[in-house]
Coordinates of C-alpha atoms in Angstrom, one line a residue:
X1 CA 0.0 0.0 0.0
X2 CA 1.1 3.4 -0.7
X3 CA 0.2 4.7 2.7
X4 CA 2.6 3.1 5.3
X5 CA 1.4 5.1 8.2
X6 CA 0.6 2.8 11.1
X7 CA -2.2 3.3 13.6
X8 CA -3.4 1.4 16.8
X9 CA -4.5 -2.2 16.1
X10 CA -8.2 -2.9 16.8
X11 CA -9.1 -6.4 17.7
X12 CA -12.4 -6.2 15.9
X13 CA -10.6 -5.5 12.8
X14 CA -8.5 -8.5 13.1
X15 CA -11.6 -10.6 14.0
X16 CA -13.3 -9.6 10.7
X17 CA -10.1 -10.2 8.8
X18 CA -10.2 -13.7 9.9
X19 CA -13.7 -14.2 8.8
X20 CA -13.0 -12.9 5.4
X21 CA -9.9 -15.0 5.1
X22 CA -11.8 -18.1 6.1
X23 CA -14.8 -17.6 4.0
X24 CA -13.5 -15.7 0.9
X25 CA -16.3 -13.2 0.4
X26 CA -17.7 -10.1 2.0
X27 CA -21.2 -11.6 2.0
X28 CA -20.2 -14.9 3.5
X29 CA -17.9 -13.2 6.3
X30 CA -20.9 -10.8 7.0
X31 CA -23.3 -13.7 7.6
X32 CA -21.0 -15.3 9.9
X33 CA -20.4 -12.2 12.0
X34 CA -24.0 -10.9 11.7
X35 CA -23.0 -7.6 10.2
X36 CA -23.4 -6.2 6.8
X37 CA -20.8 -6.5 4.0
X38 CA -20.0 -2.8 4.1
X39 CA -18.8 -3.3 7.7
X40 CA -16.6 -6.1 6.7
X41 CA -14.9 -4.1 4.0
X42 CA -14.5 -1.1 6.2
X43 CA -12.9 -3.3 9.0
X44 CA -10.4 -4.9 6.8
X45 CA -9.4 -1.6 5.2
X46 CA -9.0 -0.2 8.8
X47 CA -6.7 -3.2 9.5
X48 CA -4.8 -2.5 6.4
X49 CA -4.2 1.0 7.4
X50 CA -3.1 0.0 10.8
X51 CA -0.5 -2.4 9.5
X52 CA 0.5 -0.4 6.4
X53 CA 0.1 -3.3 4.2
X54 CA -2.5 -4.7 1.7
X55 CA -3.9 -8.0 3.1
X56 CA -6.5 -9.0 0.6
X57 CA -7.1 -8.7 -3.1
X58 CA -10.4 -8.8 -4.8
X59 CA -10.9 -11.2 -7.6
X60 CA -13.9 -12.1 -9.7
X61 CA -14.8 -15.1 -7.5
X62 CA -14.1 -13.5 -4.2
X63 CA -11.1 -12.4 -2.1
X64 CA -7.7 -14.0 -1.8
X65 CA -5.0 -13.2 0.7
X66 CA -1.8 -11.3 -0.2
X67 CA 1.6 -12.5 1.0
X68 CA 1.1 -10.1 3.8
X69 CA -2.3 -11.5 4.6
X70 CA -1.1 -14.9 4.7
X71 CA 1.7 -14.0 7.1
X72 CA -0.9 -12.5 9.4
X73 CA -3.2 -15.5 9.5
X74 CA -1.2 -17.4 12.3
X75 CA -0.9 -14.6 14.8
X76 CA -4.4 -13.4 14.0
X77 CA -5.6 -16.9 14.9
X78 CA -3.5 -16.9 18.1
X79 CA -5.1 -13.5 18.9
X80 CA -8.5 -15.1 18.4
X81 CA -7.6 -18.1 20.7
X82 CA -6.3 -15.8 23.4
X83 CA -9.4 -13.5 23.2
X84 CA -11.6 -16.5 23.7
X85 CA -9.6 -17.7 26.7
X86 CA -9.7 -14.3 28.3
X87 CA -13.6 -14.1 27.8
X88 CA -13.9 -17.4 29.7
X89 CA -11.5 -16.7 32.5
X90 CA -8.6 -18.8 33.5
X91 CA -9.2 -22.4 33.8
X92 CA -5.7 -23.6 34.6
X93 CA -4.8 -26.6 32.4
X94 CA -8.3 -27.1 31.2
X95 CA -8.8 -27.0 27.4
X96 CA -10.5 -23.7 26.5
X97 CA -11.4 -22.3 23.0
X98 CA -13.3 -22.6 19.8
X99 CA -12.5 -25.7 17.6
X100 CA -13.7 -25.8 14.0
X101 CA -14.1 -29.4 12.7
X102 CA -14.9 -30.2 9.0
X103 CA -16.1 -33.6 7.9
X104 CA -18.2 -35.2 5.0
X105 CA -21.9 -34.4 5.4
X106 CA -23.4 -38.0 6.0
X107 CA -20.5 -38.7 8.6
X108 CA -21.2 -35.5 10.4
X109 CA -24.9 -35.8 10.5
X110 CA -25.2 -39.6 11.3
X111 CA -22.0 -40.1 13.5
X112 CA -20.0 -37.2 14.6
X113 CA -22.6 -34.5 15.5
X114 CA -24.0 -36.3 18.6
X115 CA -20.6 -37.6 19.8
X116 CA -18.9 -34.1 19.5
X117 CA -21.9 -32.6 21.3
X118 CA -21.3 -34.8 24.3
X119 CA -17.8 -33.5 24.4
X120 CA -19.0 -30.1 25.3
X121 CA -20.3 -31.3 28.5
X122 CA -17.1 -32.9 29.5
X123 CA -15.2 -29.7 28.7
X124 CA -17.2 -26.6 29.4
X125 CA -14.4 -24.3 28.1
X126 CA -14.5 -25.9 24.6
X127 CA -16.9 -24.7 21.8
X128 CA -17.3 -26.9 18.7
X129 CA -18.2 -25.7 15.3
X130 CA -19.0 -28.7 13.1
X131 CA -19.1 -28.0 9.3
X132 CA -20.1 -30.4 6.7
X133 CA -18.8 -30.0 3.2
X134 CA -17.6 -32.2 0.4
X135 CA -15.2 -29.4 -0.5
X136 CA -11.6 -29.8 0.8
X137 CA -11.2 -27.1 3.3
X138 CA -7.9 -25.3 3.9
X139 CA -6.3 -25.9 7.2
X140 CA -3.6 -23.4 6.2
X141 CA -6.2 -20.7 5.8
X142 CA -7.8 -21.6 9.2
X143 CA -11.1 -22.5 7.5
X144 CA -11.0 -25.4 10.1
X145 CA -8.8 -26.6 12.9
X146 CA -9.5 -30.3 12.3
X147 CA -10.5 -32.0 9.2
X148 CA -11.8 -35.6 8.8
X149 CA -11.2 -36.6 5.3
X150 CA -11.1 -39.5 2.9
X151 CA -7.5 -40.0 1.7
X152 CA -4.3 -39.0 3.4
X153 CA -3.0 -35.6 2.4
X154 CA 0.0 -35.5 0.2
X155 CA 1.2 -32.0 1.1
X156 CA 1.0 -29.2 3.7
X157 CA 2.4 -28.9 7.1
X158 CA 0.0 -31.1 8.9
X159 CA -0.2 -34.1 11.1
X160 CA -2.4 -37.0 9.8
X161 CA -3.7 -39.8 11.7
X162 CA -5.6 -42.9 10.1
X163 CA -9.0 -43.3 11.8
X164 CA -10.3 -46.4 10.1
X165 CA -11.2 -48.0 6.8
X166 CA -14.8 -47.2 5.5
X167 CA -16.5 -50.0 3.7
X168 CA -19.2 -49.5 1.2
X169 CA -22.0 -51.7 -0.1
X170 CA -25.0 -51.7 -2.4
X171 CA -28.4 -51.0 -0.7
X172 CA -32.0 -51.3 -1.7
X173 CA -35.4 -52.5 -0.5
X174 CA -35.9 -56.2 0.0
X175 CA -38.5 -56.2 -2.9
X176 CA -35.8 -54.5 -5.2
X177 CA -33.3 -57.1 -4.2
X178 CA -35.7 -59.9 -5.0
X179 CA -36.2 -58.3 -8.4
X180 CA -32.3 -58.2 -9.1
X181 CA -32.1 -61.8 -7.9
X182 CA -34.8 -62.7 -10.5
X183 CA -32.5 -61.4 -13.3
X184 CA -33.7 -57.6 -13.6
X185 CA -31.1 -55.1 -14.7
X186 CA -30.0 -53.0 -11.5
X187 CA -31.0 -49.4 -11.7
X188 CA -29.1 -47.0 -9.4
X189 CA -29.5 -43.9 -7.2
X190 CA -26.4 -41.7 -7.3
X191 CA -24.8 -38.2 -7.0
X192 CA -25.9 -35.3 -9.1
X193 CA -23.8 -33.7 -11.8
X194 CA -22.3 -31.1 -9.3
X195 CA -20.8 -34.0 -7.3
X196 CA -19.9 -36.4 -10.2
X197 CA -16.2 -36.0 -9.4
X198 CA -16.5 -37.9 -6.1
X199 CA -14.7 -41.2 -6.0
X200 CA -17.8 -43.1 -5.4
X201 CA -19.7 -41.5 -8.3
X202 CA -16.7 -42.1 -10.6
X203 CA -16.4 -45.8 -9.5
X204 CA -20.1 -46.4 -10.2
X205 CA -20.1 -44.8 -13.6
X206 CA -17.1 -46.8 -14.6
X207 CA -18.4 -50.2 -13.5
X208 CA -22.0 -49.7 -14.4
X209 CA -21.8 -47.2 -17.2
X210 CA -24.7 -48.8 -19.2
X211 CA -27.1 -49.0 -16.3
X212 CA -29.9 -46.4 -15.7
X213 CA -29.3 -43.8 -13.0
X214 CA -33.0 -43.2 -12.1
X215 CA -32.5 -40.6 -9.2
X216 CA -29.6 -38.2 -8.5
X217 CA -28.9 -36.0 -5.3
X218 CA -26.2 -34.3 -3.6
X219 CA -25.9 -36.5 -0.4
X220 CA -25.6 -40.1 0.6
X221 CA -28.4 -39.5 3.1
X222 CA -30.8 -38.4 0.3
X223 CA -29.6 -41.4 -1.8
X224 CA -30.6 -43.7 1.1
X225 CA -34.1 -42.1 1.3
X226 CA -34.6 -42.7 -2.4
X227 CA -33.4 -46.3 -2.3
X228 CA -36.0 -46.8 0.4
X229 CA -38.6 -45.4 -1.7
X230 CA -37.8 -48.0 -4.3
X231 CA -35.9 -45.8 -6.9
X232 CA -33.1 -48.1 -7.2
X233 CA -29.8 -49.3 -5.7
X234 CA -27.7 -46.8 -3.8
X235 CA -23.9 -47.3 -3.3
X236 CA -23.6 -46.2 0.4
X237 CA -21.0 -46.5 3.3
X238 CA -22.3 -49.2 5.5
X239 CA -22.7 -46.6 8.3
X240 CA -25.3 -44.9 6.1
X241 CA -27.2 -48.0 4.6
X242 CA -27.4 -49.8 8.1
X243 CA -29.2 -46.8 9.6
X244 CA -32.4 -47.5 7.7
X245 CA -34.0 -50.8 8.6
X246 CA -35.9 -50.9 5.4
X247 CA -32.7 -51.3 3.4
X248 CA -30.8 -54.5 2.7
X249 CA -27.5 -55.3 1.0
X250 CA -27.6 -56.2 -2.6
X251 CA -25.0 -58.7 -3.8
X252 CA -23.5 -57.1 -7.1
X253 CA -20.1 -57.6 -8.7
X254 CA -17.6 -56.0 -8.5
X255 CA -17.6 -55.2 -4.8
X256 CA -17.0 -51.6 -4.2
X257 CA -13.6 -50.7 -2.6
X258 CA -13.2 -49.3 0.8
X259 CA -11.8 -45.9 1.5
X260 CA -9.4 -44.8 4.2
X261 CA -10.6 -41.9 6.6
X262 CA -8.0 -39.7 8.2
X263 CA -7.9 -37.0 10.9
X264 CA -5.7 -34.0 10.0
X265 CA -4.6 -31.0 12.0
X266 CA -2.0 -28.3 11.5
X267 CA 1.4 -29.1 12.9
X268 CA 1.7 -26.0 14.9
X269 CA -1.6 -26.9 16.7
X270 CA -0.4 -30.2 18.1
X271 CA 0.2 -28.6 21.5
X272 CA -3.0 -26.6 21.7
X273 CA -5.0 -28.2 24.4
X274 CA -8.5 -27.5 23.1
X275 CA -7.7 -28.7 19.6
X276 CA -5.9 -31.8 20.9
X277 CA -8.8 -32.7 23.2
X278 CA -11.3 -32.7 20.3
X279 CA -8.9 -34.5 17.9
X280 CA -8.3 -37.1 20.6
X281 CA -12.0 -37.6 21.2
X282 CA -12.7 -38.0 17.5
X283 CA -9.9 -40.7 17.2
X284 CA -11.4 -42.4 20.4
X285 CA -15.0 -42.7 19.1
X286 CA -13.9 -44.1 15.7
X287 CA -11.7 -46.7 17.3
X288 CA -14.3 -47.8 19.8
X289 CA -17.4 -47.9 17.8
X290 CA -16.4 -50.4 14.9
X291 CA -19.9 -51.7 14.7
X292 CA -21.3 -48.6 13.3
X293 CA -19.1 -49.1 10.2
X294 CA -19.5 -52.8 9.7
X295 CA -21.6 -54.3 7.0
X296 CA -25.4 -54.6 7.8
X297 CA -26.4 -58.2 8.5

């Protein structure tokens, strides 16, 4: 920036900057903060004047961080954690702070949500924000503190822990299974075009390319509902298929492959008590509830 004059730093400016950095647009940051987008723009400009550097650049598809903005992310996040700790008061060695967790939608809704909610009672100083998104969130941009993902990350300064193998199966109604056993060609329920890049969608299209796809939707939970209604066969993780007592496993060849589920945190957060407490709890529940992920009998 041309004007390098520095002024006193305002924590509210930093808080708004973090929201814009995480969400990428004025409108999204404004919704999270419950303010209007003009306030977000004004606060970020105020922070840029305070630091004497441009922190964000506007692009057609939103805002991106400049090198100065990227450098600011880590200390800004530390300020956010410190502010949260101060607002709760001192708790000694007890974990305190907000932990943002990102996981695939069906896994969050059917498994993680209830188990993470219980953690809040054990640790009154921890607040959990569970986001569900197929999009790969950026830990480096602090969009999340913990990510639960299919597939081990290949880059980034992160720590990754394998949680478990997630097996898949073909699910339909008992009546539909009888029709398949009698020789009918299988009709499938699957992902919509926006999610056709997902590994399950690609595998199904590759191995059953000539079969009809009667119903498409954006989530495995919705696919389960469609299969229950008799629309066809859904390729589902067993933890989704077995939740519906009206669905049964259909034996089709080839058998769908399993996928590896990983827990990922930033390396610099490994000693953060509140993030570590949530990460350890997630690892514990996956290790101690294997029946949730086994094939439906």
